[in-house]
Amino acid sequence: MRAANVGVSCHDGAVLLADVVAASAAVGATRARTAKTATLAALLRRAAGPEIEPATAWLAGEPRQSRLGAGWRTLTRLDVPPAAEPGLQVTAVDAALDELAATTGAGSTARRTELLEALFGAATADEQAFLVRLITGELRQGALEGVMLEAVAAAAEVPAATVRRAFMLSGRLPATARLALTEGVAGLDAVRLEVGRPVRPMLASPAETLDAALAELAPDVSVEFKLDGARIQVHRDGAEVHVWTRTLREITPAVPELVELVRGLPCRSVVLDGETLALQDDGRPRPFQDTMSRFGAAAGELLLRPFFFDCLHLDGADLLDEPLHVRLDALSRVAGGHRMPGALRPSQEEAADLLERALEAGHEGVMVKSLDAPYAAGRRGRAWQKVKPVHTLDLVVLGAEWGYGRRTGSLSNIHLGARDPDGGEPVMVGKTFKGMTDELLAWQTSTFPGLAREDDGHVVLLRPELVVEIELDGVQRSPRYPGGVALRFARVLRYRPDKTPAEADTIDAVRALLH
């Protein structure tokens, strides 16, 4: 990289990488949500147009560019003396990362090394450490997303609800911040559902029992099967079809059977929310891993079947703000043959029968949904409640212990953390080695070293990137862990590659099981 491309000199008022590093450190040093929000908002107020998006992305824990082509191996080979004084501008660093992301083809490895050496040579020691964590993904603090949205609202002096809605519809936090800070409420209000651009999915809260969910939401409810499948969002505009996962990762090329099915629906344009899964010959669901394996490969003999449960747009009409019963009417018109099994306004006995049939068919349980509720994109509220016969939690894997006995040489006992809703590090709530097959042990042993933060020969501490679904009998108060609670009889059900740590259950959700 030519030194001029790095842009170490700064003009008056420019936001420096050092400013972002200091704000990130201050946020990480406090557990107070108000203090985090104030620190982030103060920095964002200083940011000018082209500085807003990269600064927002970095403070949320990831680069603005989706793929940089540089990992731990490349970065650990760098041996570049740090700069004595901070001078790197945010815009210059972002431009360097753009160039890094665009470097492909013959000679790209050497070119990436050249680019990184120039960038790191202009960075102080603290900035170098920050860049390593940012580029490798270790800085990711997806749980900070909610705090970032509050900070954007505070910095731009606009309602937080307006910022949140624009973000959920665009799916892009940096772009939402730029709109808020440069165009205010008018710019945010102009964000609409756009066919071909995914929206954040509406999420459900756990219900203690079916009776409890019905008592809160009935009688105007829909009760539907809750499948052991993968969430999908499908957009069609004419003959063009796109399919995304719950994390908004596009999988269209991997699911041609879903594309063909949606292309044949009786409409011009549609946005559908649902689940997909692979079925056995007897109609029972195949293991969740079988379904997920299709998302990274071309279609083979294992075909996916969709089950849609919501319609967010149909033939030019946006339905997000319409009550669920209106959206379900639209869903019946366009995809009635592919609807999730369920019943409208069932009696308590009918709902209990539906739950029993779902479980007998090999599914997880049922969903109870208010028919009067709009689609709250990206929100986890009480309008949708999931009813499952056993307690499960999606937790972050923080580490693993080397096994002994028949598990000697395997990474076995995993350390589990719940998400801190205020953006801090995951809070440890327990360990487990139960429920692990030999195949899963082999996978953990081969995968975990690549995510290691530290290995003392007994415990391998991991970067918080993996989510695992845990079945448990409950929780109990415990001074052993920082959250004050511990899991009881925890067992591994499966890993969740369809979820990020930002979607793991919070420490508040774990504590709620005390009651």
XYZ file of C-alpha atoms in Angstrom:
515
model
C 0.000 0.000 0.000
C 1.275 3.456 -0.822
C 1.699 5.452 2.373
C -0.543 8.194 0.989
C -3.477 5.770 0.897
C -3.366 5.333 4.653
C -3.990 8.992 5.337
C -2.371 9.496 8.722
C -2.639 13.265 8.721
C -5.890 14.710 9.991
C -7.866 17.887 9.446
C -9.615 19.774 12.213
C -12.608 17.889 13.538
C -11.854 14.565 11.828
C -12.675 11.480 13.858
C -9.620 9.321 14.377
C -9.364 5.580 14.778
C -7.969 6.383 18.235
C -11.279 8.033 19.139
C -13.169 4.878 18.187
C -10.719 2.690 20.102
C -11.128 4.855 23.216
C -14.928 4.786 22.972
C -14.935 1.010 22.479
C -12.720 0.550 25.526
C -14.914 2.829 27.632
C -18.018 0.900 26.627
C -16.352 -2.392 27.492
C -15.272 -1.068 30.891
C -18.775 -0.345 32.200
C -21.906 -2.436 32.669
C -24.163 0.633 32.889
C -26.327 0.889 29.787
C -26.780 4.652 30.165
C -23.016 5.170 30.331
C -22.473 3.015 27.242
C -25.135 4.945 25.326
C -23.688 8.329 26.348
C -20.156 7.358 25.255
C -21.307 6.079 21.879
C -23.603 9.057 21.253
C -20.803 11.520 22.058
C -18.583 9.994 19.393
C -21.350 9.774 16.796
C -22.185 13.469 17.253
C -18.637 14.291 16.162
C -18.778 12.110 13.044
C -19.173 13.746 9.633
C -20.905 12.121 6.644
C -18.369 9.527 5.433
C -17.201 8.813 8.990
C -20.601 7.738 10.309
C -20.988 4.317 8.704
C -17.518 2.896 9.480
C -17.495 4.329 13.016
C -20.930 2.845 13.711
C -19.966 -0.534 12.282
C -16.740 -0.721 14.295
C -18.404 0.312 17.541
C -20.992 -2.406 16.942
C -18.075 -4.797 16.616
C -17.524 -5.588 12.947
C -16.089 -4.013 9.791
C -18.410 -2.375 7.290
C -17.043 -4.710 4.605
C -18.490 -8.223 4.854
C -15.384 -10.119 3.686
C -11.832 -8.873 4.067
C -9.923 -12.016 3.109
C -7.595 -11.743 6.109
C -7.656 -14.038 9.125
C -5.685 -14.898 12.213
C -2.925 -16.627 10.260
C -2.289 -13.591 8.067
C -2.394 -11.126 10.957
C -0.203 -13.140 13.315
C 2.509 -13.183 10.661
C 2.652 -9.384 10.605
C 5.622 -7.904 12.391
C 5.142 -4.157 12.068
C 6.398 -1.643 14.662
C 3.498 0.518 15.918
C 3.308 4.246 15.301
C 4.319 6.466 18.200
C 1.336 8.822 17.962
C -2.270 8.328 16.768
C -3.079 9.908 13.429
C -5.171 7.433 11.453
C -8.479 8.898 10.313
C -11.595 6.736 10.303
C -12.146 7.462 6.617
C -8.583 6.427 5.740
C -8.869 3.143 7.627
C -12.212 2.413 5.985
C -10.708 3.093 2.547
C -7.840 0.718 3.348
C -10.319 -1.988 4.350
C -12.245 -1.386 1.114
C -9.049 -1.978 -0.841
C -8.298 -5.076 1.225
C -11.773 -6.500 0.527
C -11.398 -5.841 -3.210
C -8.032 -7.611 -3.457
C -8.561 -10.971 -5.196
C -6.978 -13.185 -7.820
C -3.364 -13.914 -8.611
C -0.947 -12.285 -6.212
C -3.707 -11.300 -3.809
C -2.039 -12.872 -0.757
C 1.096 -10.792 -1.160
C -0.952 -7.697 -1.920
C -3.089 -8.163 1.204
C 0.050 -8.473 3.309
C 1.381 -5.257 1.758
C -1.887 -3.438 2.483
C -2.014 -4.680 6.074
C 1.620 -3.791 6.758
C 1.017 -0.214 5.601
C -2.147 0.088 7.670
C -0.660 -1.429 10.822
C 2.505 0.623 10.407
C 0.424 3.797 10.713
C -1.408 2.499 13.820
C -0.407 2.772 17.455
C -0.123 -0.382 19.581
C -3.667 0.063 20.930
C -4.983 0.666 17.422
C -3.173 -2.414 16.109
C -4.761 -4.559 18.816
C -8.186 -3.106 17.971
C -7.722 -3.754 14.248
C -6.703 -7.369 14.849
C -9.873 -7.986 16.884
C -12.022 -6.107 14.359
C -10.698 -7.927 11.283
C -10.752 -11.403 12.845
C -14.234 -11.024 14.318
C -13.187 -11.165 17.957
C -14.461 -7.633 18.525
C -17.999 -8.590 17.563
C -20.456 -7.471 20.194
C -23.756 -8.142 18.451
C -25.514 -7.765 21.781
C -24.446 -4.107 21.642
C -26.854 -3.571 18.747
C -29.683 -2.315 20.962
C -27.353 0.082 22.763
C -26.028 1.363 19.422
C -29.563 2.103 18.245
C -30.235 4.079 21.422
C -26.955 5.953 20.936
C -27.829 6.805 17.331
C -31.201 8.153 18.479
C -29.559 10.229 21.216
C -26.863 11.594 18.898
C -29.364 12.511 16.173
C -32.009 13.699 18.680
C -34.725 11.560 17.077
C -37.130 9.033 18.663
C -35.519 5.674 19.366
C -38.586 3.865 17.968
C -38.095 5.634 14.622
C -34.440 4.591 14.463
C -35.306 1.029 15.457
C -37.981 0.656 12.774
C -35.746 2.016 10.003
C -33.011 -0.399 11.051
C -35.337 -3.392 11.132
C -36.611 -2.606 7.640
C -33.205 -1.904 6.123
C -31.219 -4.488 8.086
C -28.221 -2.152 7.988
C -27.128 -0.454 11.193
C -24.408 1.805 9.667
C -26.754 3.073 6.944
C -29.468 3.701 9.518
C -27.040 5.746 11.613
C -26.062 7.815 8.580
C -29.712 8.527 7.762
C -30.494 9.518 11.338
C -27.504 11.836 11.672
C -27.743 13.453 8.243
C -31.463 13.433 7.386
C -33.198 13.052 10.733
C -36.750 11.768 11.134
C -37.647 12.459 7.500
C -34.869 10.237 6.222
C -35.692 7.450 8.667
C -39.417 7.580 7.903
C -38.636 7.202 4.198
C -37.290 3.673 4.817
C -39.925 1.183 3.716
C -40.130 -2.541 3.192
C -38.420 -3.184 -0.118
C -39.013 -6.405 -2.002
C -35.557 -7.887 -2.543
C -34.105 -6.492 0.696
C -34.615 -8.676 3.792
C -36.088 -7.341 7.016
C -35.196 -8.467 10.513
C -37.525 -11.327 11.510
C -40.082 -10.962 14.288
C -39.138 -13.134 17.271
C -41.076 -15.018 19.923
C -40.823 -15.115 23.697
C -40.984 -18.378 25.649
C -44.223 -19.228 27.446
C -44.202 -21.226 30.652
C -47.158 -23.347 29.511
C -49.787 -23.456 26.801
C -52.436 -22.428 29.330
C -50.349 -19.419 30.371
C -49.935 -18.277 26.754
C -53.648 -18.675 26.044
C -54.555 -16.843 29.248
C -52.455 -13.876 28.139
C -53.388 -13.723 24.445
C -56.673 -15.615 23.857
C -59.302 -15.678 22.468
C -58.076 -13.931 19.286
C -55.052 -16.132 18.661
C -53.514 -18.381 16.075
C -51.953 -21.603 17.387
C -49.456 -23.178 14.975
C -46.936 -25.987 14.922
C -43.422 -25.017 15.983
C -41.139 -26.983 13.690
C -37.592 -28.136 14.262
C -36.572 -26.394 11.061
C -34.676 -23.342 9.825
C -36.217 -19.887 9.549
C -36.441 -18.499 6.024
C -37.610 -15.237 4.480
C -38.562 -15.369 0.814
C -38.935 -12.391 -1.558
C -40.343 -12.557 -5.070
C -40.575 -9.743 -7.621
C -41.816 -11.098 -10.924
C -39.600 -14.059 -11.785
C -36.824 -12.941 -9.417
C -36.748 -14.843 -6.119
C -34.413 -14.505 -3.138
C -34.219 -16.620 0.030
C -32.546 -15.533 3.279
C -31.913 -17.202 6.629
C -32.906 -15.714 9.994
C -29.500 -13.946 10.133
C -30.210 -12.403 6.687
C -27.639 -14.577 4.924
C -28.750 -15.221 1.351
C -28.994 -18.911 0.424
C -30.882 -18.627 -2.881
C -28.427 -20.690 -4.992
C -28.538 -23.555 -2.460
C -32.334 -23.971 -2.421
C -33.562 -24.186 -6.051
C -36.628 -26.217 -5.052
C -37.838 -23.350 -2.822
C -37.114 -20.800 -5.547
C -39.101 -22.796 -8.086
C -42.030 -23.244 -5.705
C -42.251 -19.530 -4.873
C -41.869 -18.593 -8.539
C -45.019 -20.616 -9.204
C -47.239 -18.878 -6.616
C -50.221 -16.881 -7.961
C -48.819 -13.357 -7.496
C -46.527 -10.722 -8.986
C -44.647 -9.876 -5.785
C -44.615 -11.338 -2.291
C -42.587 -11.458 0.928
C -43.121 -14.596 3.022
C -41.859 -15.604 6.452
C -41.644 -19.247 7.410
C -39.539 -22.293 8.129
C -38.087 -24.998 5.973
C -36.916 -28.489 6.809
C -36.128 -31.855 5.318
C -38.623 -34.635 5.977
C -38.241 -38.388 6.205
C -40.347 -40.682 4.041
C -42.894 -41.017 6.853
C -43.282 -37.241 7.078
C -41.361 -36.818 10.312
C -38.614 -34.173 10.412
C -35.063 -35.167 9.661
C -32.362 -33.941 12.100
C -31.883 -30.175 12.130
C -28.297 -30.608 10.909
C -29.587 -32.247 7.724
C -31.600 -29.130 6.925
C -28.724 -26.778 7.725
C -26.329 -28.804 5.567
C -28.340 -27.769 2.511
C -27.692 -24.078 3.133
C -24.040 -24.419 2.232
C -24.323 -26.787 -0.713
C -26.106 -27.282 -3.977
C -29.322 -29.292 -4.064
C -28.983 -33.041 -3.942
C -31.421 -35.817 -3.135
C -32.317 -34.173 0.181
C -35.141 -31.760 -0.632
C -36.461 -28.996 1.584
C -40.123 -28.297 2.173
C -41.345 -24.820 3.167
C -44.000 -24.022 5.770
C -45.010 -20.349 5.658
C -46.642 -18.611 8.608
C -46.678 -14.918 7.633
C -47.056 -12.647 4.607
C -45.397 -9.226 4.831
C -46.115 -7.985 1.312
C -48.413 -9.037 -1.516
C -48.694 -7.540 -5.006
C -47.606 -4.024 -4.081
C -49.280 -3.844 -0.670
C -47.055 -3.745 2.422
C -48.656 -5.637 5.296
C -46.168 -5.154 8.136
C -48.442 -2.833 10.075
C -51.598 -4.847 9.447
C -52.841 -7.177 12.209
C -51.881 -10.828 11.917
C -55.364 -11.942 10.849
C -55.094 -9.692 7.756
C -51.650 -11.052 6.953
C -52.887 -14.631 7.351
C -55.739 -13.946 4.914
C -53.159 -12.782 2.382
C -51.022 -15.840 3.117
C -53.972 -18.152 2.448
C -54.618 -16.471 -0.900
C -51.050 -16.724 -2.153
C -49.632 -19.847 -0.461
C -52.528 -21.665 1.169
C -51.112 -25.053 0.261
C -47.852 -24.333 2.052
C -49.123 -22.839 5.317
C -47.880 -23.897 8.701
C -50.374 -26.347 10.280
C -52.464 -24.592 12.903
C -55.851 -23.296 13.981
C -57.486 -19.877 14.413
C -59.175 -19.020 17.690
C -59.070 -22.602 19.023
C -60.659 -23.565 22.305
C -58.320 -24.583 25.120
C -59.008 -28.242 24.340
C -58.379 -27.742 20.614
C -55.111 -25.941 21.336
C -53.983 -28.748 23.654
C -54.824 -31.289 20.956
C -52.801 -29.290 18.410
C -49.797 -29.286 20.765
C -50.104 -33.049 21.238
C -50.286 -33.631 17.473
C -47.222 -31.428 16.889
C -45.202 -33.396 19.437
C -46.378 -36.746 18.081
C -45.251 -35.654 14.600
C -41.747 -35.010 15.940
C -41.915 -31.218 16.152
C -40.897 -28.928 19.015
C -44.282 -27.626 20.168
C -46.584 -24.795 19.143
C -46.596 -21.027 18.688
C -49.393 -18.909 20.144
C -49.811 -15.586 18.311
C -52.072 -12.602 18.822
C -54.239 -12.078 15.750
C -54.360 -8.327 16.436
C -50.584 -7.750 16.505
C -48.613 -6.119 13.682
C -45.337 -7.623 12.480
C -42.725 -6.235 14.888
C -39.650 -6.709 12.716
C -36.591 -7.623 14.723
C -38.373 -7.464 18.069
C -38.941 -10.174 20.649
C -42.254 -9.390 22.300
C -45.175 -11.141 23.967
C -47.414 -11.088 20.873
C -45.746 -14.333 19.740
C -45.087 -16.998 22.374
C -43.460 -20.393 21.892
C -44.682 -23.377 23.896
C -42.281 -26.306 24.264
C -42.572 -29.243 26.677
C -38.982 -28.889 27.862
C -36.862 -25.883 28.784
C -34.271 -24.980 26.150
C -31.848 -22.074 25.940
C -29.623 -20.844 23.143
C -26.298 -20.071 24.834
C -22.827 -18.958 23.760
C -19.925 -21.408 24.035
C -17.197 -19.687 26.070
C -14.723 -22.545 26.363
C -14.185 -26.288 26.636
C -12.158 -28.616 28.827
C -9.916 -31.408 27.579
C -11.567 -34.696 28.493
C -10.291 -37.661 30.441
C -11.059 -41.388 30.503
C -12.696 -42.403 27.242
C -12.777 -38.715 26.257
C -9.025 -38.211 26.607
C -7.829 -36.148 23.651
C -11.277 -34.634 23.037
C -12.607 -31.197 23.914
C -15.594 -32.165 25.987
C -17.040 -30.197 28.915
C -18.240 -26.894 27.399
C -18.594 -23.596 29.279
C -21.890 -21.812 28.602
C -22.704 -18.109 28.674
C -25.897 -16.066 28.401
C -25.980 -12.812 26.471
C -25.563 -9.569 28.376
C -28.432 -7.389 27.054
C -26.321 -4.282 27.709
C -23.545 -5.381 25.383
C -20.975 -6.794 27.768
C -19.233 -10.144 27.543
C -21.508 -13.210 27.835
C -22.262 -14.169 31.434
C -21.254 -17.714 32.366
C -24.140 -19.811 33.706
C -22.838 -23.372 33.670
C -21.001 -26.250 32.020
C -22.047 -29.529 30.460
C -20.603 -32.602 28.778
C -23.933 -34.421 28.468
C -25.690 -35.176 25.206
C -22.520 -35.262 23.111
C -22.100 -37.978 20.507
C -18.683 -39.197 19.367
C -19.263 -37.302 16.131
C -19.984 -34.067 18.013
C -16.919 -34.524 20.227
C -14.749 -34.957 17.129
C -16.266 -31.810 15.601
C -15.644 -29.777 18.773
C -12.065 -31.011 19.008
C -11.291 -30.047 15.419
C -13.207 -26.749 15.436
C -12.537 -25.142 18.820
C -8.749 -24.604 18.457
C -9.433 -22.270 15.528
C -11.570 -20.112 17.825
C -9.220 -20.229 20.807
C -8.410 -17.164 22.842
C -6.263 -19.100 25.289
C -5.295 -22.731 25.984
C -3.663 -23.619 29.287
C -3.617 -27.346 28.562
C -6.785 -27.944 30.570
C -9.281 -25.362 29.344
C -9.509 -23.802 25.888
C -11.153 -20.381 26.132
C -13.010 -19.441 22.945
C -14.001 -16.302 21.157
C -17.780 -15.980 21.701
C -18.935 -16.960 18.216
C -20.765 -20.306 18.559
C -24.345 -20.759 19.759
C -25.522 -24.090 21.163
C -29.050 -25.135 22.090
C -29.184 -26.574 25.600
C -31.978 -28.592 27.177
C -32.252 -28.223 30.947
C -34.501 -29.078 33.858
C -34.347 -25.542 35.205
C -32.001 -23.148 36.959
C -31.017 -22.527 40.545
C -29.450 -19.677 42.449
C -25.690 -20.056 42.641
C -22.816 -17.827 43.805
C -20.470 -19.912 41.642
C -21.182 -17.938 38.461
C -21.225 -14.149 37.985
C -24.877 -14.118 36.901
C -25.951 -15.592 40.226
C -27.688 -18.555 38.576
C -26.627 -21.993 37.355
C -28.195 -24.458 34.927
C -29.653 -27.693 36.304
C -29.014 -30.935 34.373
C -27.970 -29.211 31.161
C -27.672 -31.334 28.000
C -26.508 -30.438 24.498
C -29.261 -30.695 21.902
C -27.453 -29.212 18.886
C -25.322 -26.343 17.670
C -27.141 -23.467 15.985
C -25.170 -22.250 12.938
C -28.292 -20.308 11.966
C -27.918 -18.052 15.012
C -25.318 -15.493 16.038
C -24.319 -14.656 19.621
C -26.505 -11.565 19.263
C -29.500 -13.937 19.167
C -28.542 -16.015 22.176
C -30.793 -15.926 25.217
C -30.045 -13.189 27.732
C -29.045 -13.579 31.354
C -32.469 -12.083 32.173
C -34.159 -14.960 30.317
C -32.087 -17.467 32.289
C -32.936 -15.795 35.596
C -36.615 -15.791 34.651
C -36.566 -19.603 34.838
C -36.034 -19.276 38.589
C -39.713 -18.433 38.825
